[in-house]
Amino acid sequence: MRYATMCGLVPPSWEGDHNDLALDAAARYPNRFAVMGRTSLTDTASTDRLARWREQQGMLGVRHRNSLSRAQFPMWVAVV
C-alpha cells in the first residue's frame, strides 16, 4: 500500500534567506515536498519578490519570524 505524503520544507534561519536547496528538493520530488520560503523583512527588494513568490515552482508560501517593529519593517505597507 502506498501513502501520499506531502511535507512542507522550511529552510533553516542560520543560512539566511536562501531557499535554493529546499526549492531544488521540491522540484525533484513535487509530490512529496513544497517550500515555505524565507525572505528578508528589511530588504525593500523583497516587496517585488513577494508579488511573484508563488510563481516559483514548489513554493507554497512564506515563513518568517517577525521580531521587528512596524517602523523597521519596510514591507509592512505591501503586506497590509
Short mmCIF file of N, CA and C in Angstrom, two decimals:
data_model
loop_
_atom_site.label_atom_id
_atom_site.label_comp_id
_atom_site.label_asym_id
_atom_site.label_seq_id
_atom_site.Cartn_x
_atom_site.Cartn_y
_atom_site.Cartn_z
N MET A 1 0.84 -1.17 0.00
CA MET A 1 0.00 0.00 0.00
C MET A 1 0.89 1.24 0.00
N ARG A 2 0.58 2.20 -0.87
CA ARG A 2 1.34 3.44 -0.94
C ARG A 2 0.53 4.57 -0.32
N TYR A 3 1.20 5.40 0.42
CA TYR A 3 0.56 6.55 1.05
C TYR A 3 1.07 7.82 0.39
N ALA A 4 0.18 8.75 0.12
CA ALA A 4 0.58 10.05 -0.42
C ALA A 4 1.02 10.93 0.75
N THR A 5 2.22 11.40 0.69
CA THR A 5 2.74 12.23 1.77
C THR A 5 3.30 13.52 1.18
N MET A 6 2.92 14.64 1.76
CA MET A 6 3.44 15.93 1.35
C MET A 6 4.05 16.57 2.58
N CYS A 7 5.23 17.09 2.43
CA CYS A 7 5.95 17.71 3.54
C CYS A 7 6.30 19.14 3.15
N GLY A 8 6.06 20.07 4.05
CA GLY A 8 6.45 21.46 3.82
C GLY A 8 7.86 21.68 4.34
N LEU A 9 8.75 22.11 3.47
CA LEU A 9 10.14 22.38 3.85
C LEU A 9 10.30 23.85 4.21
N VAL A 10 10.97 24.10 5.33
CA VAL A 10 11.29 25.46 5.76
C VAL A 10 12.81 25.54 5.86
N PRO A 11 13.45 26.34 4.99
CA PRO A 11 14.91 26.46 5.08
C PRO A 11 15.33 26.99 6.45
N PRO A 12 16.45 26.51 6.96
CA PRO A 12 16.90 26.95 8.29
C PRO A 12 17.28 28.42 8.31
N SER A 13 17.03 29.08 9.42
CA SER A 13 17.30 30.51 9.52
C SER A 13 18.77 30.85 9.58
N TRP A 14 19.61 29.96 10.05
CA TRP A 14 21.03 30.27 10.17
C TRP A 14 21.71 30.39 8.81
N GLU A 15 21.07 29.95 7.74
CA GLU A 15 21.66 30.09 6.40
C GLU A 15 21.23 31.39 5.74
N GLY A 16 20.42 32.17 6.40
CA GLY A 16 19.93 33.41 5.81
C GLY A 16 18.68 33.15 5.00
N ASP A 17 18.43 34.00 4.04
CA ASP A 17 17.20 33.91 3.25
C ASP A 17 17.44 33.14 1.96
N HIS A 18 17.96 31.94 2.09
CA HIS A 18 18.26 31.10 0.93
C HIS A 18 17.23 29.97 0.86
N ASN A 19 16.57 29.88 -0.28
CA ASN A 19 15.55 28.86 -0.48
C ASN A 19 15.95 27.84 -1.53
N ASP A 20 17.14 27.99 -2.09
CA ASP A 20 17.53 27.20 -3.26
C ASP A 20 17.56 25.69 -3.00
N LEU A 21 18.09 25.24 -1.89
CA LEU A 21 18.15 23.80 -1.64
C LEU A 21 16.76 23.20 -1.43
N ALA A 22 15.91 23.92 -0.71
CA ALA A 22 14.55 23.44 -0.50
C ALA A 22 13.76 23.43 -1.80
N LEU A 23 13.93 24.47 -2.63
CA LEU A 23 13.23 24.52 -3.92
C LEU A 23 13.73 23.42 -4.85
N ASP A 24 15.02 23.10 -4.75
CA ASP A 24 15.56 22.01 -5.55
C ASP A 24 14.91 20.67 -5.16
N ALA A 25 14.76 20.44 -3.86
CA ALA A 25 14.10 19.21 -3.39
C ALA A 25 12.66 19.16 -3.86
N ALA A 26 11.96 20.30 -3.82
CA ALA A 26 10.57 20.35 -4.27
C ALA A 26 10.46 20.12 -5.77
N ALA A 27 11.45 20.59 -6.53
CA ALA A 27 11.44 20.37 -7.98
C ALA A 27 11.71 18.90 -8.31
N ARG A 28 12.58 18.28 -7.55
CA ARG A 28 12.91 16.87 -7.79
C ARG A 28 11.77 15.93 -7.36
N TYR A 29 11.08 16.29 -6.30
CA TYR A 29 10.03 15.44 -5.75
C TYR A 29 8.76 16.28 -5.52
N PRO A 30 8.11 16.72 -6.61
CA PRO A 30 6.96 17.63 -6.46
C PRO A 30 5.76 17.03 -5.74
N ASN A 31 5.65 15.72 -5.70
CA ASN A 31 4.54 15.10 -4.99
C ASN A 31 4.85 14.86 -3.51
N ARG A 32 6.06 15.19 -3.12
CA ARG A 32 6.47 14.98 -1.73
C ARG A 32 6.72 16.28 -0.96
N PHE A 33 7.28 17.28 -1.65
CA PHE A 33 7.73 18.48 -0.95
C PHE A 33 7.16 19.76 -1.55
N ALA A 34 6.94 20.73 -0.69
CA ALA A 34 6.64 22.11 -1.06
C ALA A 34 7.43 22.98 -0.07
N VAL A 35 7.63 24.23 -0.42
CA VAL A 35 8.52 25.08 0.37
C VAL A 35 7.78 26.27 0.97
N MET A 36 8.01 26.47 2.25
CA MET A 36 7.61 27.70 2.93
C MET A 36 8.89 28.52 3.00
N GLY A 37 9.08 29.37 2.00
CA GLY A 37 10.36 30.06 1.83
C GLY A 37 10.57 31.22 2.77
N ARG A 38 11.82 31.61 2.86
CA ARG A 38 12.22 32.74 3.68
C ARG A 38 12.56 33.93 2.79
N THR A 39 12.28 35.11 3.29
CA THR A 39 12.67 36.33 2.61
C THR A 39 13.04 37.37 3.67
N SER A 40 13.83 38.31 3.29
CA SER A 40 14.27 39.35 4.23
C SER A 40 13.13 40.32 4.52
N LEU A 41 12.95 40.64 5.77
CA LEU A 41 11.94 41.62 6.14
C LEU A 41 12.48 43.04 6.12
N THR A 42 13.79 43.18 5.98
CA THR A 42 14.38 44.51 5.99
C THR A 42 14.84 44.96 4.61
N ASP A 43 14.84 44.08 3.64
CA ASP A 43 15.26 44.40 2.27
C ASP A 43 14.04 44.84 1.47
N THR A 44 14.04 46.08 0.98
CA THR A 44 12.88 46.59 0.24
C THR A 44 12.68 45.85 -1.08
N ALA A 45 13.69 45.18 -1.60
CA ALA A 45 13.54 44.39 -2.83
C ALA A 45 12.63 43.18 -2.59
N SER A 46 12.45 42.79 -1.35
CA SER A 46 11.58 41.66 -1.03
C SER A 46 10.14 41.95 -1.43
N THR A 47 9.75 43.21 -1.43
CA THR A 47 8.38 43.56 -1.82
C THR A 47 8.11 43.11 -3.24
N ASP A 48 9.05 43.34 -4.15
CA ASP A 48 8.89 42.91 -5.54
C ASP A 48 8.90 41.40 -5.66
N ARG A 49 9.75 40.75 -4.89
CA ARG A 49 9.81 39.28 -4.94
C ARG A 49 8.51 38.65 -4.45
N LEU A 50 7.91 39.23 -3.42
CA LEU A 50 6.68 38.67 -2.87
C LEU A 50 5.52 38.72 -3.86
N ALA A 51 5.54 39.70 -4.75
CA ALA A 51 4.47 39.80 -5.74
C ALA A 51 4.44 38.58 -6.66
N ARG A 52 5.60 37.94 -6.85
CA ARG A 52 5.70 36.77 -7.73
C ARG A 52 6.14 35.51 -6.97
N TRP A 53 6.01 35.53 -5.67
CA TRP A 53 6.54 34.47 -4.80
C TRP A 53 6.03 33.09 -5.17
N ARG A 54 4.72 32.95 -5.33
CA ARG A 54 4.12 31.64 -5.58
C ARG A 54 4.34 31.16 -7.01
N GLU A 55 4.89 32.00 -7.88
CA GLU A 55 5.18 31.58 -9.25
C GLU A 55 6.39 30.65 -9.30
N GLN A 56 7.18 30.63 -8.24
CA GLN A 56 8.34 29.74 -8.18
C GLN A 56 7.86 28.30 -8.02
N GLN A 57 8.39 27.42 -8.83
CA GLN A 57 7.98 26.03 -8.76
C GLN A 57 8.27 25.46 -7.37
N GLY A 58 7.25 24.90 -6.74
CA GLY A 58 7.40 24.28 -5.43
C GLY A 58 7.20 25.22 -4.25
N MET A 59 7.02 26.53 -4.51
CA MET A 59 6.86 27.49 -3.42
C MET A 59 5.42 27.51 -2.95
N LEU A 60 5.23 27.25 -1.67
CA LEU A 60 3.89 27.17 -1.09
C LEU A 60 3.50 28.47 -0.39
N GLY A 61 4.46 29.11 0.26
CA GLY A 61 4.16 30.33 1.00
C GLY A 61 5.41 30.92 1.62
N VAL A 62 5.21 31.77 2.62
CA VAL A 62 6.31 32.48 3.28
C VAL A 62 6.35 32.10 4.75
N ARG A 63 7.54 31.93 5.25
CA ARG A 63 7.75 31.65 6.67
C ARG A 63 8.78 32.65 7.17
N HIS A 64 8.44 33.37 8.21
CA HIS A 64 9.41 34.28 8.81
C HIS A 64 9.09 34.48 10.27
N ARG A 65 10.07 34.96 10.95
CA ARG A 65 9.92 35.29 12.38
C ARG A 65 10.05 36.79 12.47
N ASN A 66 9.00 37.45 12.86
CA ASN A 66 8.99 38.90 12.89
C ASN A 66 9.34 39.40 14.28
N SER A 67 10.57 39.84 14.43
CA SER A 67 10.99 40.43 15.70
C SER A 67 11.25 41.93 15.51
N LEU A 68 10.74 42.47 14.40
CA LEU A 68 10.94 43.89 14.10
C LEU A 68 9.68 44.68 14.42
N SER A 69 9.86 45.95 14.70
CA SER A 69 8.71 46.82 14.89
C SER A 69 8.20 47.24 13.52
N ARG A 70 7.02 47.85 13.47
CA ARG A 70 6.48 48.31 12.19
C ARG A 70 7.41 49.31 11.52
N ALA A 71 8.06 50.15 12.29
CA ALA A 71 8.96 51.17 11.73
C ALA A 71 10.16 50.53 11.06
N GLN A 72 10.59 49.35 11.53
CA GLN A 72 11.74 48.67 10.95
C GLN A 72 11.34 47.72 9.82
N PHE A 73 10.08 47.62 9.52
CA PHE A 73 9.56 46.62 8.60
C PHE A 73 9.10 47.31 7.32
N PRO A 74 9.98 47.53 6.33
CA PRO A 74 9.63 48.28 5.14
C PRO A 74 8.57 47.64 4.27
N MET A 75 8.34 46.34 4.41
CA MET A 75 7.33 45.69 3.60
C MET A 75 5.95 45.79 4.22
N TRP A 76 5.82 46.42 5.37
CA TRP A 76 4.55 46.46 6.08
C TRP A 76 3.43 46.99 5.17
N VAL A 77 3.70 48.01 4.40
CA VAL A 77 2.68 48.60 3.52
C VAL A 77 2.27 47.57 2.46
N ALA A 78 3.22 46.79 1.94
CA ALA A 78 2.91 45.79 0.92
C ALA A 78 2.09 44.65 1.50
N VAL A 79 2.32 44.31 2.74
CA VAL A 79 1.62 43.19 3.38
C VAL A 79 0.20 43.58 3.75
N VAL A 80 0.03 44.78 4.25
CA VAL A 80 -1.29 45.25 4.69
C VAL A 80 -2.06 45.68 3.52
#
